[in-house]
CSV table of C-alpha atoms and ligand atoms in Angstrom, one decimal:
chain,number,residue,atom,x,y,z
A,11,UNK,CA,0.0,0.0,0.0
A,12,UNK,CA,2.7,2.4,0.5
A,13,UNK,CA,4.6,2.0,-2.2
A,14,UNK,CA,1.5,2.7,-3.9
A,15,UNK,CA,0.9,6.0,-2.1
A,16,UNK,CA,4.0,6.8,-3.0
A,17,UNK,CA,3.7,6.3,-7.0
A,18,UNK,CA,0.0,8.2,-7.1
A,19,UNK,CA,2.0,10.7,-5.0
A,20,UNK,CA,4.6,11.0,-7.6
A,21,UNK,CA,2.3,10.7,-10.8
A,22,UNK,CA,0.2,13.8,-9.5
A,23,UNK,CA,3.7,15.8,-8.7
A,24,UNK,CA,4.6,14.6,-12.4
A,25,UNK,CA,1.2,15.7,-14.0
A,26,UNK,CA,0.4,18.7,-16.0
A,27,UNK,CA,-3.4,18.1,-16.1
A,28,UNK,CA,-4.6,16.1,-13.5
A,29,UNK,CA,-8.3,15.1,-12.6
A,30,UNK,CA,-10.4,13.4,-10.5
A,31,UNK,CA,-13.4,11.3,-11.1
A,32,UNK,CA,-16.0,10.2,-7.8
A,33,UNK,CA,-18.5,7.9,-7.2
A,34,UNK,CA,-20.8,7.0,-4.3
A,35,UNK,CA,-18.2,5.0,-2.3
A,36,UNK,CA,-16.1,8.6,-1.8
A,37,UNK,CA,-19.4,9.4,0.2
A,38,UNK,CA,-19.9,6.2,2.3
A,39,UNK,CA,-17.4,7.9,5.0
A,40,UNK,CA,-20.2,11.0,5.4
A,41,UNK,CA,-22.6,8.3,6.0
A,42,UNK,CA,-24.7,8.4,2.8
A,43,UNK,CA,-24.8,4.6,1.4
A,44,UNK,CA,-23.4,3.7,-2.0
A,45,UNK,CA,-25.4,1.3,-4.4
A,46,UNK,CA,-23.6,-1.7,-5.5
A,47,UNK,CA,-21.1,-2.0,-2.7
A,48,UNK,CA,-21.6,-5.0,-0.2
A,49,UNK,CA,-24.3,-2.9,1.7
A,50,UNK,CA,-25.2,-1.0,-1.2
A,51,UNK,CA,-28.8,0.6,-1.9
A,52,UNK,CA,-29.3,-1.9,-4.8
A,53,UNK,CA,-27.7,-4.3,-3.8
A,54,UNK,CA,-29.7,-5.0,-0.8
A,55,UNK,CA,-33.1,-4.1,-2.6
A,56,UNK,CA,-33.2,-4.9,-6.0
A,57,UNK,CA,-36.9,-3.4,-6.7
A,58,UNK,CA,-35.7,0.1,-5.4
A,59,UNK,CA,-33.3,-0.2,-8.4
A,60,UNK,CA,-36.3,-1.7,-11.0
A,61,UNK,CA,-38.6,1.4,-9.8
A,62,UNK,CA,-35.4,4.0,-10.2
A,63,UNK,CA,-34.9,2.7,-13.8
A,64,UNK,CA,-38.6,3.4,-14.3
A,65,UNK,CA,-38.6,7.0,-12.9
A,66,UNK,CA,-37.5,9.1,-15.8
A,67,UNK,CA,-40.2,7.3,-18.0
A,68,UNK,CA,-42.5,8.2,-15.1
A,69,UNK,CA,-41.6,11.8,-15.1
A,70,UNK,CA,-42.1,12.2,-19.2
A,71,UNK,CA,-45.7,10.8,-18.6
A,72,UNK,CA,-46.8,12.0,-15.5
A,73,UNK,CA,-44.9,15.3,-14.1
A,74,UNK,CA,-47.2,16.4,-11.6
A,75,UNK,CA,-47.8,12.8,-10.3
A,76,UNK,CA,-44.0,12.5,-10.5
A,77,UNK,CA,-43.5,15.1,-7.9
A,78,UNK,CA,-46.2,14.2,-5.6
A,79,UNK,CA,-44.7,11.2,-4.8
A,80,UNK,CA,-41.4,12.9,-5.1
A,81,UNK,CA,-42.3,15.3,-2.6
A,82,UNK,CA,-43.6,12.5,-0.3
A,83,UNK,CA,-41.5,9.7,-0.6
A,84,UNK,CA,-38.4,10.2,1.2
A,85,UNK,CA,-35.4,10.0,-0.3
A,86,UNK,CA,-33.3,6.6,-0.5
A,87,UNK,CA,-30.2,8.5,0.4
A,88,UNK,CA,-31.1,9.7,3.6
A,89,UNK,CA,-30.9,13.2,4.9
A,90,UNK,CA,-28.5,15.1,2.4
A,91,UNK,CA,-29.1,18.2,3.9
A,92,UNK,CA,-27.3,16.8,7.0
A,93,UNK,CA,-24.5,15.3,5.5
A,94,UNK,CA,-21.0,16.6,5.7
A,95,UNK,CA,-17.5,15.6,3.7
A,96,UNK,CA,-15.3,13.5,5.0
A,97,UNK,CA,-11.7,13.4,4.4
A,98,UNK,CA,-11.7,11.9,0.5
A,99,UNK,CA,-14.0,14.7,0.1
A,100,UNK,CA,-11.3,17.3,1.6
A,101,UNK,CA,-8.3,15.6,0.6
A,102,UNK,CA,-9.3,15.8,-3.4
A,103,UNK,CA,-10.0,19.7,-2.2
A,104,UNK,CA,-6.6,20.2,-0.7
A,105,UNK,CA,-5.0,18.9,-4.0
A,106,UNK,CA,-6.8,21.7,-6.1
A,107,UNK,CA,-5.5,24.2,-3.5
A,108,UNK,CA,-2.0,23.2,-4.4
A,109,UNK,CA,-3.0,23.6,-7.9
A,110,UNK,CA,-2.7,19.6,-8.7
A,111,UNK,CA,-6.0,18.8,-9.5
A,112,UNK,CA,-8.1,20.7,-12.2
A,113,UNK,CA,-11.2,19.2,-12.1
A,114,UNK,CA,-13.4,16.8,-9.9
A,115,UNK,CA,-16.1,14.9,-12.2
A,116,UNK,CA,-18.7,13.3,-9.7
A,117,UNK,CA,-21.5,11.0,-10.4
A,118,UNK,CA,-23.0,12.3,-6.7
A,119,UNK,CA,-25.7,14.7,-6.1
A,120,UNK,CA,-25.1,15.4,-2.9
A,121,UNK,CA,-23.2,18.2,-3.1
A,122,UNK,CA,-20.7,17.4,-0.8
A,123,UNK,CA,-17.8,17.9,-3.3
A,124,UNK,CA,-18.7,21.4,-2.8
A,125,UNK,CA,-19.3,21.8,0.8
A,126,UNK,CA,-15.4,20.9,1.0
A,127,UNK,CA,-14.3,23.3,-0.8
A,128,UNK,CA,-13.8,22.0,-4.4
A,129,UNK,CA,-14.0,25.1,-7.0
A,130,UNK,CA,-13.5,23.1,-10.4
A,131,UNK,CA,-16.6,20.9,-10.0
A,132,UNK,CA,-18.9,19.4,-12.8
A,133,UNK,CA,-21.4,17.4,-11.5
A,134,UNK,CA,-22.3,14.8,-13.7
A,135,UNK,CA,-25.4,13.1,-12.5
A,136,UNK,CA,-26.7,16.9,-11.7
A,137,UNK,CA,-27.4,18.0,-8.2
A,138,UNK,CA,-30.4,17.1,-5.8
A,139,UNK,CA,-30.3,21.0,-4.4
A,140,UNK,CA,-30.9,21.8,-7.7
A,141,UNK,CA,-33.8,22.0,-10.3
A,142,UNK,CA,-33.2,21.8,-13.8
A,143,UNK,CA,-35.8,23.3,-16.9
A,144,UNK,CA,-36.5,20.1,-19.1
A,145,UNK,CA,-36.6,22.7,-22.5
A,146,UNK,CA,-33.9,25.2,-21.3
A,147,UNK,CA,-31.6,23.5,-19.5
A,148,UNK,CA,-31.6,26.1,-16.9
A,149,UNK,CA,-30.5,25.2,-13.2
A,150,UNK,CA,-32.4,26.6,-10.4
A,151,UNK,CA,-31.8,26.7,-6.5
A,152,UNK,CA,-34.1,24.6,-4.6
A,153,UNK,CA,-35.2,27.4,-2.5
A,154,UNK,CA,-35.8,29.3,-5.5
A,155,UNK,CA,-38.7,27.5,-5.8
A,156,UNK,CA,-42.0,26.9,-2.8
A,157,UNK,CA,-42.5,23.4,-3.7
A,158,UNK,CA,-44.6,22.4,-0.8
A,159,UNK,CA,-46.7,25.5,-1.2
A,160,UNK,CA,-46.8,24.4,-5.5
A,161,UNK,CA,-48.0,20.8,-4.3
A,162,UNK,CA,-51.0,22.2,-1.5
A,163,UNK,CA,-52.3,24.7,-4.9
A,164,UNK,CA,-52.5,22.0,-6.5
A,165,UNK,CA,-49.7,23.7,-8.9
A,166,UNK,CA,-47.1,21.2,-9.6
A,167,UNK,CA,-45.5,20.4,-12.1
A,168,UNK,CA,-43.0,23.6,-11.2
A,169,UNK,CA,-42.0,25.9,-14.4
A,170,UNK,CA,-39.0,27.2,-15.7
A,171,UNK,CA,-39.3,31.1,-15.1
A,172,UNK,CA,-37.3,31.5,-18.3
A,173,UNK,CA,-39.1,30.0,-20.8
A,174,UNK,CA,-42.2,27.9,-19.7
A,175,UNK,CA,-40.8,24.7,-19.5
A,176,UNK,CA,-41.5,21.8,-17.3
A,177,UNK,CA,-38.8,21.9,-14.3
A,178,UNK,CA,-37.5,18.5,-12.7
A,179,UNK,CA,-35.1,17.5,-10.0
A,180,UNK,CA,-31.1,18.3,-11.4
A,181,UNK,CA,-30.5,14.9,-10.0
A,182,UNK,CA,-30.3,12.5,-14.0
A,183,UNK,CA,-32.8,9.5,-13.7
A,184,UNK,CA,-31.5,6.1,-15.5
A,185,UNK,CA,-32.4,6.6,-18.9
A,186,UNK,CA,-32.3,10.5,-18.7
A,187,UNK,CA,-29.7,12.0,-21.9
A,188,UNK,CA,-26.7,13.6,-19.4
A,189,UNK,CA,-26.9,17.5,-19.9
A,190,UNK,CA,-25.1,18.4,-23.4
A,191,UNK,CA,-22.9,21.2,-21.2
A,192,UNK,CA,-21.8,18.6,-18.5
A,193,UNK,CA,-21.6,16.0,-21.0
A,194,UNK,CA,-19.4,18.1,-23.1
A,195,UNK,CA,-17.1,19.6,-20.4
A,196,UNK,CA,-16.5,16.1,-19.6
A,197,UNK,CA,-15.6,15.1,-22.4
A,198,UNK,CA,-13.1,18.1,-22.7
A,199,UNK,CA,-11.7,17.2,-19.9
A,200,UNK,CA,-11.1,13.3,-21.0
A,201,UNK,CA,-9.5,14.5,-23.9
A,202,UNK,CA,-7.1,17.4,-21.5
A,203,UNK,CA,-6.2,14.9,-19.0
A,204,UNK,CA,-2.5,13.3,-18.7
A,205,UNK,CA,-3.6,11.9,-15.0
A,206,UNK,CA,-7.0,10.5,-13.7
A,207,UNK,CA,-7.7,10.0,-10.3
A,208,UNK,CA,-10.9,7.8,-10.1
A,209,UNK,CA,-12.5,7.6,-6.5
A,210,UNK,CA,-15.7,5.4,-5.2
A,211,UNK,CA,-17.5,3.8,-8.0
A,212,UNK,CA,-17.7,0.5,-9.4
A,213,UNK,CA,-17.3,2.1,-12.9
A,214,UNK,CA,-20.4,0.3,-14.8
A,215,UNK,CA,-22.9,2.8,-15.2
A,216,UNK,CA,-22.8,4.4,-18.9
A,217,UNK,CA,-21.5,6.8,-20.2
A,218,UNK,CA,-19.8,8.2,-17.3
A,219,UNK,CA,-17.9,4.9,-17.4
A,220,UNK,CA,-17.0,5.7,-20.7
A,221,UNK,CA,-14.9,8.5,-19.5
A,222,UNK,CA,-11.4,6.4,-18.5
A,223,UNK,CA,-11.6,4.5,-22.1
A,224,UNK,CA,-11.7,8.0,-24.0
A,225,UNK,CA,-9.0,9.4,-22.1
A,226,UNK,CA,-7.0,6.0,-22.4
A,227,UNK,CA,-8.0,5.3,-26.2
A,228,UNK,CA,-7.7,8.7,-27.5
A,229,UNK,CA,-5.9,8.8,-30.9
A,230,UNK,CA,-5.7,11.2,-33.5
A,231,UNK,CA,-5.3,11.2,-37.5
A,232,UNK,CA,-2.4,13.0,-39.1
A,233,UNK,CA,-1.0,13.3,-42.1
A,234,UNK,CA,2.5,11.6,-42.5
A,235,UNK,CA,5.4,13.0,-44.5
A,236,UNK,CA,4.6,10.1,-47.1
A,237,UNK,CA,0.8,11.8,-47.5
A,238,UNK,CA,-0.8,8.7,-46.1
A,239,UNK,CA,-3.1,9.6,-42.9
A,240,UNK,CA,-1.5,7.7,-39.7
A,241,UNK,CA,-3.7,7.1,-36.3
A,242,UNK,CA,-1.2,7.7,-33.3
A,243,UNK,CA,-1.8,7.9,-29.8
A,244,UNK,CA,-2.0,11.1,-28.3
A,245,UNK,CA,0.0,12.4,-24.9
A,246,UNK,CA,-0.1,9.3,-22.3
A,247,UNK,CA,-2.5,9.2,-19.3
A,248,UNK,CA,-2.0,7.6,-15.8
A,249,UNK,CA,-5.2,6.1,-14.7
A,250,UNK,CA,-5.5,5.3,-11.1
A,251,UNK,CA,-8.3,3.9,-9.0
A,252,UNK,CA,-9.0,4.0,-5.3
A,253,UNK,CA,-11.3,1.9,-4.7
A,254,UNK,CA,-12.8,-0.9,-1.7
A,255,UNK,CA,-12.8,-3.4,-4.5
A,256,UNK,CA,-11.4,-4.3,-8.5
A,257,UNK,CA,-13.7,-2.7,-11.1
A,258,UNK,CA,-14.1,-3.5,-14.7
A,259,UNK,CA,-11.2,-0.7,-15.0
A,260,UNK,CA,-9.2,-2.8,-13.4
A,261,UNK,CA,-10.1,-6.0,-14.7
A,262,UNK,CA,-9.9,-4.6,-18.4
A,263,UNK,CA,-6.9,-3.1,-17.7
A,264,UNK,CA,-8.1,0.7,-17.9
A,265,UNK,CA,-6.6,2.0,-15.3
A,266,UNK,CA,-2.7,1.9,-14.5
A,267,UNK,CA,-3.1,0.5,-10.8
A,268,UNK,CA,-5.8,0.3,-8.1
A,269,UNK,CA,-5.1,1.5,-4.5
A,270,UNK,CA,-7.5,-1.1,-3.0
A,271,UNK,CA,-8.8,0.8,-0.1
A,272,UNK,CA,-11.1,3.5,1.5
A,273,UNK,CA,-10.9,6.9,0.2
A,274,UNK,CA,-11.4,8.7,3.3
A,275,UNK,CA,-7.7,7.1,4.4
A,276,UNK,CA,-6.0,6.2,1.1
A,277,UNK,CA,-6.8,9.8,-0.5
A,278,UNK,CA,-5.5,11.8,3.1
A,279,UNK,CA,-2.6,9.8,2.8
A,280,UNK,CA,-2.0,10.4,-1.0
A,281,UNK,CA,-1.9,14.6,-0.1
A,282,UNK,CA,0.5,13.9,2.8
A,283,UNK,CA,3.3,12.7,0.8
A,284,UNK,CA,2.7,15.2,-1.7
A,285,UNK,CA,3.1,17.8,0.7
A,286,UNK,CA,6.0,15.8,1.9
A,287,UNK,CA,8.0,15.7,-1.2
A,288,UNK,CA,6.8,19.3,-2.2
A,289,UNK,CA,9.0,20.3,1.0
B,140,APR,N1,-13.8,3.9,-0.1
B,140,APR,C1,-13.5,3.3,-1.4
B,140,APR,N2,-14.5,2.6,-2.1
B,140,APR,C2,-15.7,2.5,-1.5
B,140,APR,C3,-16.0,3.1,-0.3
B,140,APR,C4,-15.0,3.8,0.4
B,140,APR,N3,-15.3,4.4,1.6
B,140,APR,N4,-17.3,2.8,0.0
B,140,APR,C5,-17.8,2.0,-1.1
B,140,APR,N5,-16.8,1.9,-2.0
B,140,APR,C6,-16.8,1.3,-3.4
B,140,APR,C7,-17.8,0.1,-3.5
B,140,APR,O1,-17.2,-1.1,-3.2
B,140,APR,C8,-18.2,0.2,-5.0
B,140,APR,O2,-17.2,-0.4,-5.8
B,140,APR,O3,-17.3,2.3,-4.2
B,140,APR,C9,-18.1,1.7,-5.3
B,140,APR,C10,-19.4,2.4,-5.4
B,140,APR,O4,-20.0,2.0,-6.5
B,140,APR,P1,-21.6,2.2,-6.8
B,140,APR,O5,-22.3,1.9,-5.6
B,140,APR,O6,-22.0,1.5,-8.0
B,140,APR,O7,-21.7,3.8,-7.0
B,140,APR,P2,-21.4,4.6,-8.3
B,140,APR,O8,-20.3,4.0,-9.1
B,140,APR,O9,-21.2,6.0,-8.0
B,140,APR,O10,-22.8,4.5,-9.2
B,140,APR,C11,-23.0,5.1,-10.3
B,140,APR,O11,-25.3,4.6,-10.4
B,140,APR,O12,-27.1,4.2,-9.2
B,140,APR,C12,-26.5,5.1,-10.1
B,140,APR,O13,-26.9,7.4,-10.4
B,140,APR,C13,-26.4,6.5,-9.5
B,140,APR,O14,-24.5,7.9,-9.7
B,140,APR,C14,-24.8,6.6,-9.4
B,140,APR,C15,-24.4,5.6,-10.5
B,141,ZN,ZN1,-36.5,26.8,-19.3
């Protein structure tokens, strides 16, 4: 394990564009459960996960009935509100500070990326303090809207102030198209990338599991001095995982090497011998 701090200590020192890319298991620490870990949300109750892959289709053909329940049901994620980061969450923070990390890409929408501080932040999956306009693409505060108050008048679904449109959760349903800006800044930064830190998630849910094999596979055409077009690889990338357990990553050879651990140690750990060696 050490040696292995070391290297992912020594990669980010080494990098000129590093990232980071999260999952639920950075968030297991702050109490919030993951879903396909060995206590996992799914995992334990595989309907949950038949009715979430149902939801979006839900929302399309029932808005208002959508949010009822929404706005009745509580949450299978617990209290977010409550929530705080933990030290993956502050660690991956510290490394921006020191100007190491450009970007964290997170498939969680519990905004706790943010409440520790991390400025460079695309949330991927969206937000759940956050409502999004289905037509614009708008984001809204939750606050900026009195759902309860909507629901009692009888007034849901709530509309998009800007241009009339239906406005949903931030947080993107199975089956829900990724917002084209968050799609496309992660894309950018998949192609920018020479290091990728991936933290907490079993890396199977499409496409933001797609985002390691672009960044690994990229290639570009050129036109050699013969005037025949050659495919070459363009500027290397380290991928490394920290994760409780091997992901297909892993398995397929995606990443570089897998720090098999929690996040809330391994990552703290990673920043103290960076510090170290930065000394
Ligand atoms: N430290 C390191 N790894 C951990 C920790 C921890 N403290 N806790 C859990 N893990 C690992 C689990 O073993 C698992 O491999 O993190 C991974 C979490 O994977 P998932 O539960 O599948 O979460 P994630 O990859 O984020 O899921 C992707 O699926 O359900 C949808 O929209 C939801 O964004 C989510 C998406
Ligand atoms: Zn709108």
């Amino acid at each position: 394990m050490e040696q292995l701090i070391e290297r992912a200590a020594k990669d980010l020192l080494d990098s000129k564009h590093a990232i980071a890319l999260t999952g639920a298991g950075i968030s297991t620490e702050s109490g919030i459960p993951d879903f396909r870990g060995p206590s996992g949300i799914w995992t334990k109750d595989p309907d949950a996960e038949r009715r979430a892959y149902r939801s979006y289709e839900r929302f399309l053909a029932d808005p208002k009935g959508w949010w009822q329940e929404r706005l009745t049901i509580p949450s299978l994620l617990g209290d977010l509100e409550k929530a705080m980061p933990n030290l993956g969450h502050y660690a991956l923070a510290e490394l921006e500070k020191l100007g190491l990390l450009k970007c964290v890409i997170t498939q969680n929408v519990d905004a706790l990326h943010e409440k520790a501080g991390t400025a460079n932040l695309i949330e991927y999956h969206g937000s759940l303090f956050k409502l999004r306009c289905m037509s614009c693409n708008s984001r809204f505060g939750r606050d900026e809207f009195d759902l309860e108050k909507l629901m009692s008048e009888n007034q849901l679904p709530p509309h998009c102030s800007k241009c009339g449109g239906v406005v949903k959760t931030d947080g993107v349903a199975f089956g829900e198209p990724i917002p084209s800006d968050v799609a496309h800044q992660s894309l950018e930064e998949a192609w920018k990338c020479d290091l990728m830190l991936i933290c907490g998630t079993s890396a199977v849910v499409h496409p933001f599991a797609q985002l390691p094999r672009i960044a690994r596979q990229r290639k570009r055409e050129r036109e050699s001095e013969t005037g025949l077009y050659v495919v070459e690889q363009v500027q290397a990338v380290t991928i490394v995982e920290v994760n409780a357990e091997p992901t297909p990553l892993t398995d397929e050879g995606i990443s570089d090497y897998l720090i098999q651990g929690k996040t809330g140690e391994v990552l703290p750990q990673i920043v103290e011998e960076v510090k170290a060696r930065l000394r």
